[in-house]
């Protein structure tokens, strides 16, 4: 990839104005000249944006959801960039002070010139939610690129609670267009998978006792295991960029599960997990998206997983009701949530990471009771899952070859948004200095 910007001269002098993509009215984005942000709080950082993602959830205000058009605002919540200013809470910005002591490590270690990504919502790492791993519901949580906090589709961005929200990338050998996947969509896809895999309703299939007393588990699950191969069926609903990340994470979880079972069998362990094979049903309305997702999955070549994991790419009409142990919903619409509930089998789990805007829950309550359905919803705690997602990315780099298509200059924002809304092309990133 070509150089994203000449970053050698940025540290000392910042310009007064910058270019930024702002949403003025539903379906009306425009490139504006606006002031370069400044440090407003000692915990802030100013980051020069070298790459900014365009994400499915950017489309919600674009379509007029939760946006009245009163004030234009800077879009975008995914970025890769370089720190150009740090507030006085950072050790490197206030020499001799020990303000960073006892605070998240970033306040002691972050320096101007460092390459970083940011979690897509502010994560302080100091409040009770953050401490327990629920960083997506930090008490300081603000979504980057919302009316309250100007976003990343600009040349510069102000990052609040930057000692927690920023993640340094200097020590990473990932190229920027891969690293930026860690700002949102890969952890979000991973989260969709994790919420399903760790659910108690799936535990006994995976050889864990959660939810069953040990004696019941041993008499029934373990005793029947030697004669039986269980098939677990998972669906991924929606094969946009987040859906593909969920699909790759799901395959990664399955490979680890299979390899874990193999190594326990080799060791002659008494309580080995039951023999398992996995089926994945990858669903999207559009054939082009199914084909694109198939291409990424077929790039996973380094494992001999094909005999134990099968992936079928289907249109919603071809999927079988009541067939899935878990459904990963990666769209955030009422029809996809209703479809997910249809596909789940009794005691099935629906893990939904799409951003929903319908105030009414679209699944009839009798269906919830009659199928004992479980739901897990919401925004991904990116900061908590970062290291795990980074491992998935390291193991599955092949799958993401060609994932970010062409880089788009800010000036082409109106067309890029239009095309992205029509699902044309794959993941889009803006290069604000191109
Ligand atoms: Zn995003
Ligand atoms: Zn917090």
CSV table of C-alpha atoms and ligand atoms in Angstrom, one decimal:
chain,number,residue,atom,x,y,z
A,1,UNK,CA,0.0,0.0,0.0
A,2,UNK,CA,1.2,3.5,-0.8
A,3,UNK,CA,2.3,5.8,2.1
A,4,UNK,CA,-0.8,7.1,3.8
A,5,UNK,CA,0.8,10.4,4.6
A,6,UNK,CA,4.1,12.2,5.1
A,7,UNK,CA,4.0,12.0,8.9
A,8,UNK,CA,7.5,13.4,9.5
A,9,UNK,CA,6.4,17.0,9.9
A,10,UNK,CA,3.3,16.7,11.9
A,11,UNK,CA,4.4,16.7,15.5
A,12,UNK,CA,5.3,20.3,16.0
A,13,UNK,CA,2.9,22.5,14.1
A,14,UNK,CA,-0.7,21.6,13.6
A,15,UNK,CA,-2.7,23.5,11.0
A,16,UNK,CA,-5.7,25.6,12.1
A,17,UNK,CA,-8.3,24.0,9.9
A,18,UNK,CA,-8.8,20.5,8.5
A,19,UNK,CA,-11.1,18.6,6.1
A,20,UNK,CA,-13.8,16.4,7.6
A,21,UNK,CA,-16.8,14.4,6.5
A,22,UNK,CA,-19.9,15.8,8.2
A,23,UNK,CA,-23.5,14.6,8.0
A,24,UNK,CA,-25.8,17.5,7.4
A,25,UNK,CA,-29.1,15.8,6.8
A,26,UNK,CA,-30.2,12.3,6.2
A,27,UNK,CA,-28.2,10.9,3.2
A,28,UNK,CA,-26.3,14.2,2.8
A,29,UNK,CA,-22.6,14.0,3.7
A,30,UNK,CA,-20.3,16.7,2.8
A,31,UNK,CA,-16.6,17.5,3.1
A,32,UNK,CA,-16.2,20.6,5.2
A,33,UNK,CA,-13.3,22.8,6.4
A,34,UNK,CA,-13.6,22.9,10.2
A,35,UNK,CA,-11.2,23.8,13.0
A,36,UNK,CA,-8.6,21.2,14.1
A,37,UNK,CA,-9.6,19.9,17.5
A,38,UNK,CA,-7.7,20.9,20.6
A,39,UNK,CA,-7.0,19.3,24.0
A,40,UNK,CA,-10.0,20.0,26.1
A,41,UNK,CA,-9.2,17.8,29.1
A,42,UNK,CA,-5.8,16.6,30.6
A,43,UNK,CA,-6.7,13.0,29.6
A,44,UNK,CA,-7.3,14.0,25.9
A,45,UNK,CA,-5.1,13.2,22.9
A,46,UNK,CA,-5.2,14.6,19.4
A,47,UNK,CA,-4.6,12.0,16.7
A,48,UNK,CA,-3.7,12.6,13.1
A,49,UNK,CA,-6.0,10.2,11.2
A,50,UNK,CA,-4.1,8.2,8.6
A,51,UNK,CA,-7.0,5.8,7.9
A,52,UNK,CA,-10.7,6.0,8.8
A,53,UNK,CA,-13.2,3.2,8.4
A,54,UNK,CA,-16.7,3.5,7.0
A,55,UNK,CA,-18.8,1.1,9.0
A,56,UNK,CA,-22.4,-0.4,8.8
A,57,UNK,CA,-23.4,1.5,11.9
A,58,UNK,CA,-22.3,4.8,10.2
A,59,UNK,CA,-25.4,4.2,8.1
A,60,UNK,CA,-27.9,4.5,10.9
A,61,UNK,CA,-27.7,8.3,11.4
A,62,UNK,CA,-27.1,8.5,7.6
A,63,UNK,CA,-30.5,7.0,7.2
A,64,UNK,CA,-31.9,9.5,9.7
A,65,UNK,CA,-32.1,7.2,12.8
A,66,UNK,CA,-31.5,9.1,16.0
A,67,UNK,CA,-30.4,12.1,14.0
A,68,UNK,CA,-32.6,15.2,13.6
A,69,UNK,CA,-30.2,17.1,11.3
A,70,UNK,CA,-30.2,20.1,13.6
A,71,UNK,CA,-26.3,20.3,13.8
A,72,UNK,CA,-24.0,18.7,11.3
A,73,UNK,CA,-21.4,16.4,12.9
A,74,UNK,CA,-18.2,14.6,11.9
A,75,UNK,CA,-18.8,10.9,11.0
A,76,UNK,CA,-16.7,7.8,11.7
A,77,UNK,CA,-15.6,5.7,14.6
A,78,UNK,CA,-12.8,3.6,13.2
A,79,UNK,CA,-9.3,5.0,12.9
A,80,UNK,CA,-5.6,4.3,12.6
A,81,UNK,CA,-3.4,7.2,13.2
A,82,UNK,CA,-0.6,9.0,14.9
A,83,UNK,CA,-0.6,10.8,18.2
A,84,UNK,CA,0.2,14.5,17.6
A,85,UNK,CA,-0.8,16.1,21.0
A,86,UNK,CA,-1.2,14.7,24.5
A,87,UNK,CA,-2.9,16.3,27.5
A,88,UNK,CA,-1.1,17.0,30.8
A,89,UNK,CA,-2.1,13.7,32.4
A,90,UNK,CA,0.4,11.9,30.2
A,91,UNK,CA,3.9,11.6,31.6
A,92,UNK,CA,5.5,12.4,28.3
A,93,UNK,CA,3.6,15.7,28.2
A,94,UNK,CA,4.4,16.9,31.7
A,95,UNK,CA,8.0,16.1,32.4
A,96,UNK,CA,8.9,15.4,36.0
A,97,UNK,CA,5.3,14.9,37.1
A,98,UNK,CA,4.1,11.5,38.4
A,99,UNK,CA,0.4,12.1,37.5
A,100,UNK,CA,0.3,8.9,35.4
A,101,UNK,CA,1.1,6.8,38.5
A,102,UNK,CA,-1.7,4.3,39.4
A,103,UNK,CA,-3.5,5.1,36.1
A,104,UNK,CA,-3.9,2.9,33.0
A,105,UNK,CA,-0.5,2.3,31.4
A,106,UNK,CA,-1.1,4.5,28.4
A,107,UNK,CA,-0.8,7.6,30.6
A,108,UNK,CA,2.8,6.6,31.4
A,109,UNK,CA,3.8,5.2,28.0
A,110,UNK,CA,2.0,7.1,25.2
A,111,UNK,CA,4.1,9.6,23.3
A,112,UNK,CA,3.7,12.0,20.4
A,113,UNK,CA,4.6,10.2,17.2
A,114,UNK,CA,3.1,6.8,18.3
A,115,UNK,CA,0.9,4.9,15.9
A,116,UNK,CA,-2.4,4.0,17.4
A,117,UNK,CA,-5.9,2.8,16.9
A,118,UNK,CA,-8.9,3.7,19.1
A,119,UNK,CA,-11.7,1.7,20.5
A,120,UNK,CA,-14.8,3.0,18.7
A,121,UNK,CA,-16.3,4.2,22.0
A,122,UNK,CA,-14.5,5.9,24.9
A,123,UNK,CA,-13.1,3.4,27.4
A,124,UNK,CA,-11.5,4.9,30.5
A,125,UNK,CA,-10.3,1.6,32.0
A,126,UNK,CA,-10.8,3.1,35.5
A,127,UNK,CA,-14.6,2.9,36.1
A,128,UNK,CA,-16.3,-0.1,37.6
A,129,UNK,CA,-17.7,-1.2,34.2
A,130,UNK,CA,-14.3,-1.0,32.6
A,131,UNK,CA,-12.5,-2.8,35.5
A,132,UNK,CA,-14.9,-5.7,35.1
A,133,UNK,CA,-14.4,-5.9,31.3
A,134,UNK,CA,-17.6,-4.2,30.2
A,135,UNK,CA,-15.6,-1.4,28.5
A,136,UNK,CA,-18.4,-0.7,26.0
A,137,UNK,CA,-20.5,0.6,28.8
A,138,UNK,CA,-17.8,2.8,30.4
A,139,UNK,CA,-19.4,5.6,32.5
A,140,UNK,CA,-17.6,8.0,30.1
A,141,UNK,CA,-18.8,6.1,27.1
A,142,UNK,CA,-19.3,8.2,24.0
A,143,UNK,CA,-19.4,6.9,20.5
A,144,UNK,CA,-16.8,8.5,18.2
A,145,UNK,CA,-18.5,10.1,15.3
A,146,UNK,CA,-21.8,10.9,17.1
A,147,UNK,CA,-23.4,14.4,17.6
A,148,UNK,CA,-21.7,14.5,21.0
A,149,UNK,CA,-18.2,13.6,19.9
A,150,UNK,CA,-16.7,14.5,16.5
A,151,UNK,CA,-15.6,11.4,14.6
A,152,UNK,CA,-12.6,9.9,12.7
A,153,UNK,CA,-13.5,10.7,9.1
A,154,UNK,CA,-11.4,13.8,9.3
A,155,UNK,CA,-7.7,14.7,9.3
A,156,UNK,CA,-7.6,15.0,13.1
A,157,UNK,CA,-9.6,13.7,16.0
A,158,UNK,CA,-9.8,14.5,19.7
A,159,UNK,CA,-9.8,11.3,21.8
A,160,UNK,CA,-11.2,11.5,25.4
A,161,UNK,CA,-9.7,9.3,28.1
A,162,UNK,CA,-6.9,8.5,25.7
A,163,UNK,CA,-4.9,6.5,28.1
A,164,UNK,CA,-7.6,3.9,27.9
A,165,UNK,CA,-9.3,4.6,24.5
A,166,UNK,CA,-6.1,4.5,22.4
A,167,UNK,CA,-4.2,1.3,21.7
A,168,UNK,CA,-0.6,1.6,20.6
A,169,UNK,CA,0.3,-0.1,17.3
A,170,UNK,CA,4.0,0.7,17.1
A,171,UNK,CA,4.9,-2.8,18.3
A,172,UNK,CA,2.5,-4.4,15.8
A,173,UNK,CA,3.6,-5.5,12.4
A,174,UNK,CA,0.0,-5.4,11.0
A,175,UNK,CA,-0.4,-3.1,8.1
A,176,UNK,CA,-2.7,-0.1,8.8
A,177,UNK,CA,-5.6,-1.4,6.7
A,178,UNK,CA,-5.5,-4.6,8.7
A,179,UNK,CA,-4.9,-3.0,12.1
A,180,UNK,CA,-7.9,-0.8,11.7
A,181,UNK,CA,-10.1,-3.9,11.8
A,182,UNK,CA,-9.3,-4.1,15.5
A,183,UNK,CA,-11.0,-0.8,16.2
A,184,UNK,CA,-14.4,-2.3,15.8
A,185,UNK,CA,-15.4,-5.0,13.4
A,186,UNK,CA,-13.1,-7.8,14.2
A,187,UNK,CA,-13.6,-7.6,18.0
A,188,UNK,CA,-17.4,-7.2,17.3
A,189,UNK,CA,-17.4,-10.4,15.2
A,190,UNK,CA,-15.4,-12.1,17.9
A,191,UNK,CA,-17.8,-10.8,20.5
A,192,UNK,CA,-20.8,-12.3,18.5
A,193,UNK,CA,-19.0,-15.7,18.6
A,194,UNK,CA,-17.9,-15.4,22.2
A,195,UNK,CA,-21.4,-14.6,23.5
A,196,UNK,CA,-22.7,-17.8,21.8
A,197,UNK,CA,-19.8,-20.1,22.7
A,198,UNK,CA,-19.7,-19.1,26.4
A,199,UNK,CA,-23.5,-19.4,26.8
A,200,UNK,CA,-24.5,-22.1,29.3
A,201,UNK,CA,-26.9,-23.6,26.8
A,202,UNK,CA,-24.1,-24.6,24.5
A,203,UNK,CA,-21.8,-25.8,27.2
A,204,UNK,CA,-22.6,-29.5,27.4
A,205,UNK,CA,-22.2,-29.9,23.6
A,206,UNK,CA,-18.7,-28.5,24.0
A,207,UNK,CA,-17.8,-30.8,26.8
A,208,UNK,CA,-18.3,-28.4,29.7
A,209,UNK,CA,-20.6,-29.0,32.7
A,210,UNK,CA,-21.9,-25.4,33.0
A,211,UNK,CA,-25.6,-25.5,33.7
A,212,UNK,CA,-25.8,-29.2,34.5
A,213,UNK,CA,-24.9,-30.8,37.8
A,214,UNK,CA,-21.8,-33.0,37.5
A,215,UNK,CA,-23.6,-36.3,38.2
A,216,UNK,CA,-26.2,-35.5,35.4
A,217,UNK,CA,-23.4,-34.5,33.1
A,218,UNK,CA,-21.4,-37.7,33.8
A,219,UNK,CA,-24.3,-40.1,33.6
A,220,UNK,CA,-25.7,-38.6,30.4
A,221,UNK,CA,-23.4,-36.5,28.4
A,222,UNK,CA,-20.1,-38.2,29.1
A,223,UNK,CA,-21.6,-41.7,29.1
A,224,UNK,CA,-23.1,-41.3,25.7
A,225,UNK,CA,-20.0,-39.6,24.2
A,226,UNK,CA,-18.0,-42.6,23.0
A,227,UNK,CA,-20.8,-43.8,20.7
A,228,UNK,CA,-21.8,-40.5,19.4
A,229,UNK,CA,-20.8,-37.7,17.1
A,230,UNK,CA,-22.7,-34.5,17.8
A,231,UNK,CA,-23.3,-32.0,15.1
A,232,UNK,CA,-23.5,-28.4,16.2
A,233,UNK,CA,-25.1,-25.9,13.8
A,234,UNK,CA,-24.4,-22.2,13.8
A,235,UNK,CA,-25.8,-19.5,11.6
A,236,UNK,CA,-24.3,-16.1,10.8
A,237,UNK,CA,-27.0,-13.8,9.6
A,238,UNK,CA,-25.7,-10.9,7.4
A,239,UNK,CA,-22.4,-11.2,5.5
A,240,UNK,CA,-21.3,-7.5,5.5
A,241,UNK,CA,-17.9,-6.8,7.0
A,242,UNK,CA,-19.0,-7.5,10.6
A,243,UNK,CA,-20.7,-10.7,9.5
A,244,UNK,CA,-17.5,-11.9,7.7
A,245,UNK,CA,-15.5,-11.1,10.9
A,246,UNK,CA,-18.0,-13.1,12.9
A,247,UNK,CA,-17.7,-16.0,10.4
A,248,UNK,CA,-13.9,-16.0,10.6
A,249,UNK,CA,-14.0,-15.8,14.4
A,250,UNK,CA,-16.5,-18.6,14.5
A,251,UNK,CA,-14.3,-20.9,12.4
A,252,UNK,CA,-11.3,-20.0,14.6
A,253,UNK,CA,-13.3,-20.9,17.8
A,254,UNK,CA,-14.3,-24.2,16.1
A,255,UNK,CA,-10.8,-25.1,15.1
A,256,UNK,CA,-9.5,-24.4,18.6
A,257,UNK,CA,-12.3,-26.6,20.0
A,258,UNK,CA,-11.5,-29.4,17.6
A,259,UNK,CA,-7.8,-29.2,18.3
A,260,UNK,CA,-8.4,-29.1,22.1
A,261,UNK,CA,-10.6,-32.2,21.8
A,262,UNK,CA,-7.9,-33.9,19.7
A,263,UNK,CA,-5.1,-33.2,22.1
A,264,UNK,CA,-7.2,-34.4,25.1
A,265,UNK,CA,-8.0,-37.6,23.2
A,266,UNK,CA,-4.3,-38.1,22.5
A,267,UNK,CA,-3.5,-37.7,26.2
A,268,UNK,CA,-6.1,-40.4,27.0
A,269,UNK,CA,-8.0,-38.0,29.2
A,270,UNK,CA,-11.0,-39.7,30.9
A,271,UNK,CA,-13.3,-36.7,30.6
A,272,UNK,CA,-12.7,-36.0,27.0
A,273,UNK,CA,-15.1,-33.7,25.2
A,274,UNK,CA,-17.7,-35.4,23.0
A,275,UNK,CA,-16.8,-35.9,19.4
A,276,UNK,CA,-18.1,-32.9,17.5
A,277,UNK,CA,-18.5,-31.7,14.0
A,278,UNK,CA,-19.7,-28.2,13.1
A,279,UNK,CA,-21.9,-26.8,10.4
A,280,UNK,CA,-22.1,-23.1,9.6
A,281,UNK,CA,-24.9,-21.6,7.7
A,282,UNK,CA,-23.8,-18.2,6.3
A,283,UNK,CA,-26.8,-16.2,5.3
A,284,UNK,CA,-27.3,-13.1,3.2
A,285,UNK,CA,-30.0,-11.9,0.9
A,286,UNK,CA,-27.5,-10.8,-1.7
A,287,UNK,CA,-25.7,-13.4,-3.8
A,288,UNK,CA,-22.7,-11.0,-4.3
A,289,UNK,CA,-22.2,-10.7,-0.6
A,290,UNK,CA,-22.4,-14.5,-0.1
A,291,UNK,CA,-19.8,-15.0,-2.9
A,292,UNK,CA,-17.5,-12.4,-1.4
A,293,UNK,CA,-17.8,-14.0,2.1
A,294,UNK,CA,-17.1,-17.4,0.5
A,295,UNK,CA,-13.9,-16.0,-1.0
A,296,UNK,CA,-12.6,-14.9,2.4
A,297,UNK,CA,-13.4,-18.2,4.0
A,298,UNK,CA,-11.7,-20.1,1.2
A,299,UNK,CA,-8.6,-18.1,1.9
A,300,UNK,CA,-8.3,-19.9,5.2
A,301,UNK,CA,-6.1,-22.7,3.9
A,302,UNK,CA,-3.6,-23.4,6.6
A,303,UNK,CA,-5.7,-25.8,8.6
A,304,UNK,CA,-7.1,-29.2,7.6
A,305,UNK,CA,-10.4,-28.2,9.2
A,306,UNK,CA,-12.6,-28.9,6.2
A,307,UNK,CA,-13.6,-32.4,7.3
A,308,UNK,CA,-15.0,-31.3,10.6
A,309,UNK,CA,-16.4,-27.9,9.8
A,310,UNK,CA,-18.7,-27.3,6.8
A,311,UNK,CA,-19.8,-23.9,5.6
A,312,UNK,CA,-22.9,-23.4,3.5
A,313,UNK,CA,-23.8,-20.0,1.9
A,314,UNK,CA,-27.5,-19.6,1.7
A,315,UNK,CA,-30.2,-17.1,1.0
A,316,UNK,CA,-32.6,-16.7,4.0
A,317,UNK,CA,-35.4,-18.7,2.2
A,318,UNK,CA,-33.1,-21.7,2.0
A,319,UNK,CA,-32.3,-21.9,5.7
A,320,UNK,CA,-34.0,-24.5,7.8
A,321,UNK,CA,-36.1,-23.3,10.8
A,322,UNK,CA,-35.3,-24.7,14.3
A,323,UNK,CA,-32.0,-26.0,13.2
A,324,UNK,CA,-29.3,-23.8,14.9
A,325,UNK,CA,-27.7,-24.2,18.3
A,326,UNK,CA,-26.7,-20.5,18.0
A,327,UNK,CA,-27.3,-17.7,15.6
A,328,UNK,CA,-24.9,-14.7,15.2
A,329,UNK,CA,-27.0,-11.7,14.1
A,330,UNK,CA,-24.7,-9.1,12.4
A,331,UNK,CA,-27.1,-6.7,10.8
A,332,UNK,CA,-29.3,-5.0,13.5
A,333,UNK,CA,-32.7,-5.1,11.8
A,334,UNK,CA,-36.1,-6.4,12.8
A,335,UNK,CA,-36.3,-8.9,9.8
A,336,UNK,CA,-32.9,-10.4,10.6
A,337,UNK,CA,-33.7,-10.7,14.3
A,338,UNK,CA,-37.0,-12.4,13.5
A,339,UNK,CA,-35.2,-14.7,11.1
A,340,UNK,CA,-32.6,-15.5,13.7
A,341,UNK,CA,-35.4,-16.5,16.2
A,342,UNK,CA,-36.9,-18.8,13.5
A,343,UNK,CA,-33.5,-20.5,12.8
A,344,UNK,CA,-32.7,-21.1,16.5
A,345,UNK,CA,-33.6,-24.6,17.8
A,346,UNK,CA,-35.1,-25.0,21.2
A,347,UNK,CA,-32.7,-23.7,23.9
A,348,UNK,CA,-30.9,-21.9,21.1
A,349,UNK,CA,-28.9,-18.8,21.6
A,350,UNK,CA,-29.1,-15.6,19.5
A,351,UNK,CA,-26.1,-13.4,19.8
A,352,UNK,CA,-26.9,-10.0,18.2
A,353,UNK,CA,-24.2,-7.4,17.6
A,354,UNK,CA,-26.0,-5.3,15.0
A,355,UNK,CA,-27.1,-1.8,16.0
A,356,UNK,CA,-30.9,-2.0,16.4
A,357,UNK,CA,-33.2,1.0,16.0
A,358,UNK,CA,-36.7,-0.4,16.1
A,359,UNK,CA,-38.2,0.4,19.5
A,360,UNK,CA,-40.4,-2.7,19.3
A,361,UNK,CA,-39.0,-6.2,19.8
A,362,UNK,CA,-39.9,-8.0,16.6
A,363,UNK,CA,-40.2,-11.6,18.0
A,364,UNK,CA,-43.5,-12.8,19.4
A,365,UNK,CA,-43.2,-13.5,23.1
A,366,UNK,CA,-44.9,-17.0,22.8
A,367,UNK,CA,-42.1,-18.0,20.5
A,368,UNK,CA,-39.5,-17.0,23.2
A,369,UNK,CA,-41.2,-19.3,25.7
A,370,UNK,CA,-42.0,-22.1,23.3
A,371,UNK,CA,-38.4,-22.4,22.2
A,372,UNK,CA,-36.7,-21.4,25.4
A,373,UNK,CA,-34.7,-18.8,23.4
A,374,UNK,CA,-31.8,-16.9,24.9
A,375,UNK,CA,-30.6,-13.5,23.6
A,376,UNK,CA,-27.4,-11.6,24.1
A,377,UNK,CA,-27.3,-8.1,22.7
A,378,UNK,CA,-25.2,-5.0,22.4
A,379,UNK,CA,-22.0,-3.1,21.8
A,380,UNK,CA,-18.7,-4.9,21.8
A,381,UNK,CA,-16.3,-4.2,24.7
A,382,UNK,CA,-13.4,-3.7,22.2
A,383,UNK,CA,-10.8,-2.9,24.8
A,384,UNK,CA,-11.5,-6.1,26.8
A,385,UNK,CA,-11.4,-8.3,23.7
A,386,UNK,CA,-8.5,-6.6,22.0
A,387,UNK,CA,-5.8,-9.1,22.7
A,388,UNK,CA,-8.0,-12.1,21.8
A,389,UNK,CA,-9.1,-10.4,18.6
A,390,UNK,CA,-5.4,-9.7,17.8
A,391,UNK,CA,-4.7,-13.4,18.2
A,392,UNK,CA,-7.5,-14.3,15.8
A,393,UNK,CA,-6.2,-11.7,13.3
A,394,UNK,CA,-2.7,-13.2,13.6
A,395,UNK,CA,-3.9,-16.7,13.0
A,396,UNK,CA,-6.3,-15.8,10.3
A,397,UNK,CA,-4.5,-13.1,8.4
A,398,UNK,CA,-5.0,-15.0,5.1
A,399,UNK,CA,-8.8,-14.7,5.4
A,400,UNK,CA,-8.5,-10.9,5.4
A,401,UNK,CA,-6.4,-10.6,2.2
A,402,UNK,CA,-8.2,-8.0,0.1
A,403,UNK,CA,-10.8,-7.3,2.8
A,404,UNK,CA,-10.3,-3.5,2.7
A,405,UNK,CA,-10.7,-2.7,-1.0
A,406,UNK,CA,-9.5,0.6,-2.4
A,407,UNK,CA,-8.7,3.5,-0.1
A,408,UNK,CA,-11.0,6.5,-0.8
A,409,UNK,CA,-10.0,10.1,-0.4
A,410,UNK,CA,-12.4,12.2,1.8
A,411,UNK,CA,-13.5,14.2,-1.3
A,412,UNK,CA,-15.3,11.0,-2.6
A,413,UNK,CA,-17.3,10.6,0.6
A,414,UNK,CA,-20.8,11.2,-0.9
A,415,UNK,CA,-20.3,8.4,-3.5
A,416,UNK,CA,-18.6,6.1,-1.0
A,417,UNK,CA,-21.6,6.4,1.4
A,418,UNK,CA,-24.1,5.9,-1.5
A,419,UNK,CA,-22.3,2.8,-2.7
A,420,UNK,CA,-21.7,1.4,0.8
A,421,UNK,CA,-25.4,1.8,1.6
A,422,UNK,CA,-26.2,-0.3,-1.5
A,423,UNK,CA,-23.8,-2.9,-0.3
A,424,UNK,CA,-21.6,-2.4,-3.3
A,425,UNK,CA,-17.9,-3.3,-2.7
A,426,UNK,CA,-16.6,-4.5,0.6
A,427,UNK,CA,-15.1,-2.7,3.6
A,428,UNK,CA,-14.4,1.0,2.8
A,429,UNK,CA,-11.6,3.1,4.3
A,430,UNK,CA,-10.9,6.8,3.8
A,431,UNK,CA,-7.4,8.1,3.5
A,432,UNK,CA,-7.8,11.6,4.8
A,433,UNK,CA,-4.4,12.8,3.5
A,434,UNK,CA,-4.7,11.3,0.0
B,1,LIG,ZN1,-17.5,0.3,13.0
B,2,LIG,ZN1,-14.7,3.3,32.1
